[in-house]
Coordinates of C-alpha atoms in Angstrom, one line a residue:
X1 CA -0.8 -20.4 1.9
X2 CA -2.1 -18.5 4.9
X3 CA -3.1 -14.8 4.9
X4 CA -1.6 -12.8 2.1
X5 CA -0.9 -9.1 2.2
X6 CA 0.3 -7.3 -1.0
X7 CA 3.2 -5.0 -0.2
X8 CA 3.4 -3.7 -3.8
X9 CA 0.6 -4.0 -6.4
X10 CA 1.8 -4.0 -10.0
X11 CA -0.4 -1.1 -10.9
X12 CA 1.0 1.1 -8.2
X13 CA 4.0 3.4 -8.9
X14 CA 5.8 3.5 -5.5
X15 CA 8.3 6.2 -4.6
X16 CA 9.8 4.3 -1.7
X17 CA 8.4 1.8 0.7
X18 CA 10.5 0.4 3.5
X19 CA 9.6 -1.9 6.4
X20 CA 12.1 -2.5 9.2
X21 CA 12.1 -6.0 10.8
X22 CA 14.3 -7.5 13.5
X23 CA 17.5 -9.1 12.3
X24 CA 18.0 -12.9 12.5
X25 CA 21.1 -14.4 14.1
X26 CA 22.4 -15.5 10.7
X27 CA 25.0 -12.7 10.5
X28 CA 26.6 -13.7 13.8
X29 CA 28.2 -16.9 12.3
X30 CA 30.1 -14.8 9.7
X31 CA 32.8 -12.2 10.1
X32 CA 31.1 -8.8 10.8
X33 CA 32.1 -5.6 8.9
X34 CA 31.1 -2.6 11.0
X35 CA 29.2 0.0 9.1
X36 CA 28.0 -2.6 6.6
X37 CA 26.9 -6.0 8.1
X38 CA 23.2 -5.6 8.9
X39 CA 22.2 -4.3 12.3
X40 CA 19.1 -2.7 10.8
X41 CA 17.2 -5.3 8.8
X42 CA 14.1 -5.1 6.6
X43 CA 12.8 -5.0 3.1
X44 CA 12.0 -2.2 0.6
X45 CA 10.5 -1.6 -2.8
X46 CA 10.8 1.3 -5.1
X47 CA 9.7 2.2 -8.7
X48 CA 11.7 5.5 -8.6
X49 CA 15.3 4.2 -9.2
X50 CA 15.1 2.6 -12.6
X51 CA 12.7 3.8 -15.4
X52 CA 10.5 1.4 -17.3
X53 CA 12.4 2.4 -20.5
X54 CA 15.7 1.4 -18.8
X55 CA 14.1 -1.9 -17.7
X56 CA 13.1 -2.6 -21.3
X57 CA 16.6 -2.0 -22.5
X58 CA 18.0 -4.3 -19.7
X59 CA 15.4 -6.9 -20.6
X60 CA 16.6 -6.8 -24.2
X61 CA 20.1 -7.6 -23.0
X62 CA 18.7 -10.7 -21.2
X63 CA 16.6 -11.7 -24.2
X64 CA 19.6 -11.5 -26.6
X65 CA 21.9 -13.5 -24.2
X66 CA 19.3 -16.1 -23.3
X67 CA 18.4 -16.6 -27.0
X68 CA 21.8 -18.3 -27.3
X69 CA 20.7 -21.1 -24.9
X70 CA 18.0 -21.6 -22.3
X71 CA 17.0 -24.4 -20.0
X72 CA 14.9 -27.4 -21.0
X73 CA 13.0 -26.7 -17.8
X74 CA 11.2 -23.5 -16.9
X75 CA 14.0 -21.5 -15.4
X76 CA 16.9 -20.1 -17.5
X77 CA 19.9 -18.3 -16.0
X78 CA 22.3 -15.8 -17.6
X79 CA 25.2 -14.5 -15.5
X80 CA 27.2 -11.9 -17.4
X81 CA 29.9 -11.9 -14.6
X82 CA 30.9 -15.6 -14.7
X83 CA 29.5 -16.3 -18.2
X84 CA 27.1 -19.0 -16.9
X85 CA 24.3 -19.7 -19.3
X86 CA 21.6 -22.3 -19.1
X87 CA 21.8 -24.7 -22.1
X88 CA 19.5 -27.7 -22.0
X89 CA 20.0 -29.5 -18.7
X90 CA 23.4 -28.0 -18.1
X91 CA 25.3 -24.7 -18.0
X92 CA 28.0 -23.4 -20.4
X93 CA 30.4 -20.5 -20.2
X94 CA 28.9 -18.0 -22.6
X95 CA 32.3 -16.3 -23.3
X96 CA 34.2 -19.5 -24.0
X97 CA 31.4 -21.3 -25.8
X98 CA 30.5 -18.5 -28.2
X99 CA 33.9 -16.7 -28.3
X100 CA 34.1 -13.6 -30.6
X101 CA 30.4 -14.0 -31.5
X102 CA 29.7 -12.3 -28.2
X103 CA 30.6 -9.0 -29.8
X104 CA 27.6 -9.4 -32.1
X105 CA 25.2 -10.1 -29.2
X106 CA 26.2 -7.4 -26.6
X107 CA 27.6 -3.8 -26.9
X108 CA 29.7 -1.7 -24.7
X109 CA 26.5 0.4 -24.2
X110 CA 24.7 -2.6 -22.8
X111 CA 27.4 -3.2 -20.2
X112 CA 27.6 0.5 -19.3
X113 CA 23.8 0.5 -18.7
X114 CA 24.1 -2.6 -16.6
X115 CA 26.8 -1.0 -14.5
X116 CA 24.9 2.2 -14.1
X117 CA 21.7 0.4 -13.0
X118 CA 23.7 -1.8 -10.5
X119 CA 25.3 1.4 -9.0
X120 CA 21.9 3.1 -8.5
X121 CA 20.4 0.0 -6.8
X122 CA 23.5 -0.2 -4.6
X123 CA 23.2 3.4 -3.6
X124 CA 19.4 3.0 -2.9
X125 CA 20.1 0.0 -0.6
X126 CA 22.9 1.8 1.3
X127 CA 20.5 4.8 1.8
X128 CA 17.7 2.6 3.1
X129 CA 19.9 0.8 5.6
X130 CA 22.0 3.8 6.6
X131 CA 25.3 2.4 5.4
X132 CA 28.0 3.6 3.0
X133 CA 27.6 2.2 -0.5
X134 CA 31.4 2.1 -0.7
X135 CA 31.3 -0.6 2.0
X136 CA 29.2 -2.9 -0.2
X137 CA 30.6 -5.2 -2.8
X138 CA 28.8 -6.9 -5.7
X139 CA 28.9 -10.6 -5.0
X140 CA 28.0 -13.8 -6.9
X141 CA 25.7 -15.1 -8.1
X142 CA 24.3 -12.0 -9.7
X143 CA 22.2 -13.1 -12.7
X144 CA 19.3 -12.7 -15.1
X145 CA 16.4 -15.2 -14.8
X146 CA 13.8 -16.0 -17.4
X147 CA 11.0 -18.1 -16.1
X148 CA 8.0 -19.7 -17.9
X149 CA 5.6 -22.5 -17.2
X150 CA 7.7 -25.3 -18.8
X151 CA 7.9 -28.3 -16.5
X152 CA 11.1 -28.5 -14.4
X153 CA 13.7 -31.0 -15.8
X154 CA 16.4 -30.6 -13.2
X155 CA 16.7 -29.2 -9.6
X156 CA 18.0 -25.9 -11.1
X157 CA 14.5 -25.4 -12.7
X158 CA 12.8 -25.7 -9.3
X159 CA 12.9 -22.0 -8.4
X160 CA 9.8 -22.0 -6.2
X161 CA 11.2 -23.5 -3.0
X162 CA 11.3 -21.3 0.1
X163 CA 14.9 -20.3 0.9
X164 CA 17.1 -17.9 2.8
X165 CA 19.8 -16.2 0.7
X166 CA 22.4 -15.9 3.6
X167 CA 22.0 -19.7 4.2
X168 CA 22.1 -20.6 0.5
X169 CA 25.0 -18.2 -0.3
X170 CA 27.0 -17.3 2.7
X171 CA 28.4 -14.1 1.1
X172 CA 25.0 -12.4 0.7
X173 CA 24.2 -9.6 3.1
X174 CA 21.8 -7.6 0.9
X175 CA 19.8 -9.0 -2.0
X176 CA 18.0 -7.0 -4.7
X177 CA 15.7 -7.9 -7.6
X178 CA 15.1 -5.7 -10.6
X179 CA 11.9 -6.8 -12.4
X180 CA 12.0 -6.6 -16.2
X181 CA 8.4 -7.6 -17.0
X182 CA 4.9 -7.0 -15.7
X183 CA 2.7 -9.2 -13.5
X184 CA -0.7 -10.0 -15.2
X185 CA 0.4 -8.5 -18.5
X186 CA 3.5 -10.5 -19.4
X187 CA 3.0 -13.5 -17.1
X188 CA 0.6 -15.0 -14.5
X189 CA 1.8 -16.3 -11.1
X190 CA 5.4 -15.5 -10.4
X191 CA 4.9 -13.1 -7.6
X192 CA 7.7 -12.7 -5.0
X193 CA 6.5 -13.9 -1.5
X194 CA 8.1 -13.1 1.9
X195 CA 7.0 -15.9 4.2
X196 CA 6.5 -14.4 7.6
X197 CA 5.1 -16.2 10.6
X198 CA 1.3 -16.2 10.2
X199 CA 1.2 -14.5 6.8
X200 CA 2.7 -14.1 3.4
X201 CA 3.6 -10.7 2.0
X202 CA 3.9 -10.4 -1.8
X203 CA 5.5 -8.1 -4.3
X204 CA 3.9 -8.1 -7.7
X205 CA 6.6 -7.5 -10.4
X206 CA 6.5 -4.5 -12.6
X207 CA 9.1 -3.5 -15.2
X208 CA 11.6 -1.2 -13.5
X209 CA 10.5 -2.1 -9.9
X210 CA 13.3 -2.8 -7.5
X211 CA 12.8 -4.9 -4.4
X212 CA 15.6 -5.3 -1.9
X213 CA 16.1 -6.8 1.5
X214 CA 18.6 -8.1 4.1
X215 CA 19.6 -11.6 3.1
X216 CA 19.1 -13.4 6.5
X217 CA 16.2 -15.6 7.7
X218 CA 14.3 -12.6 8.7
X219 CA 13.5 -12.6 4.9
X220 CA 12.6 -16.2 4.1
X221 CA 11.0 -16.0 0.7
X222 CA 10.0 -17.9 -2.5
X223 CA 8.7 -17.2 -6.0
X224 CA 5.3 -18.5 -7.0
X225 CA 5.2 -20.8 -10.0
X226 CA 4.7 -19.0 -13.3
X227 CA 1.4 -20.2 -14.8
X228 CA 1.6 -18.5 -18.2
X229 CA 3.9 -16.1 -20.1
X230 CA 7.5 -15.2 -19.4
X231 CA 8.9 -13.5 -16.3
X232 CA 12.2 -11.7 -16.6
X233 CA 14.2 -10.3 -13.6
X234 CA 17.7 -9.8 -12.5
X235 CA 19.0 -10.7 -9.1
X236 CA 21.8 -8.3 -7.9
X237 CA 23.5 -9.3 -4.7
X238 CA 25.9 -7.5 -2.3
X239 CA 28.3 -8.6 0.4
X240 CA 30.1 -6.6 3.1
X241 CA 33.2 -8.9 2.8
X242 CA 35.6 -7.6 0.2
X243 CA 37.1 -11.1 -0.2
X244 CA 33.7 -12.1 -1.7
X245 CA 33.4 -9.1 -4.1
X246 CA 33.3 -9.5 -7.9
X247 CA 33.8 -6.9 -10.6
X248 CA 31.2 -5.6 -13.1
X249 CA 31.1 -7.7 -16.3
X250 CA 33.2 -6.5 -19.2
X251 CA 32.7 -7.3 -22.8
X252 CA 35.4 -9.8 -23.7

């Protein structure tokens, strides 16, 4: 895998770490929004935005939602915005499939915490890149992931391939991940890897840790295969284009 440098060890508690890198040309093929579309690119990691206790509460939301379904393969998805939930080899709409039972699974407090956490992450990204958080819009897909070492059954389970978010999802300008479990304690493998020319730079997940980065090919990345245990995280994505914005989830 080439030379590996660890940007964030799981045992460290990082206030703020930010590395600026040159922007790729990916943003030029999309409409630019001055004061938001990246002109300063890079990646950051912080343990100072979300507490471990809040991360545990958020993880319980994911656990309750994913207990209703789950992929036959190793990677299960729960999207509270669209309602998408892994079920076997397919996806169902959580809200349509379970109807009023959803009120027994989630509470208004759950969704308020989710919204509050999302807003704090958005403000932290805006601060790091010197833009206004009001110019950023939540975009899809924004989702919980639960990964274990079950063998992949469909391409949706193959989470480990290198990819560029801006290429995969044209709306993405800024990507963030909030980790909800601990590397080496809750799972093995599953580190986040930036694939730079000549070396890999890894982030070891830790509950409450937020990593964030501009979504272009300056941040080609992948996730290592999980070898044991269960890795929970939530991907929260932002666009500069209001036409691609989505609202916070609401309890139906």
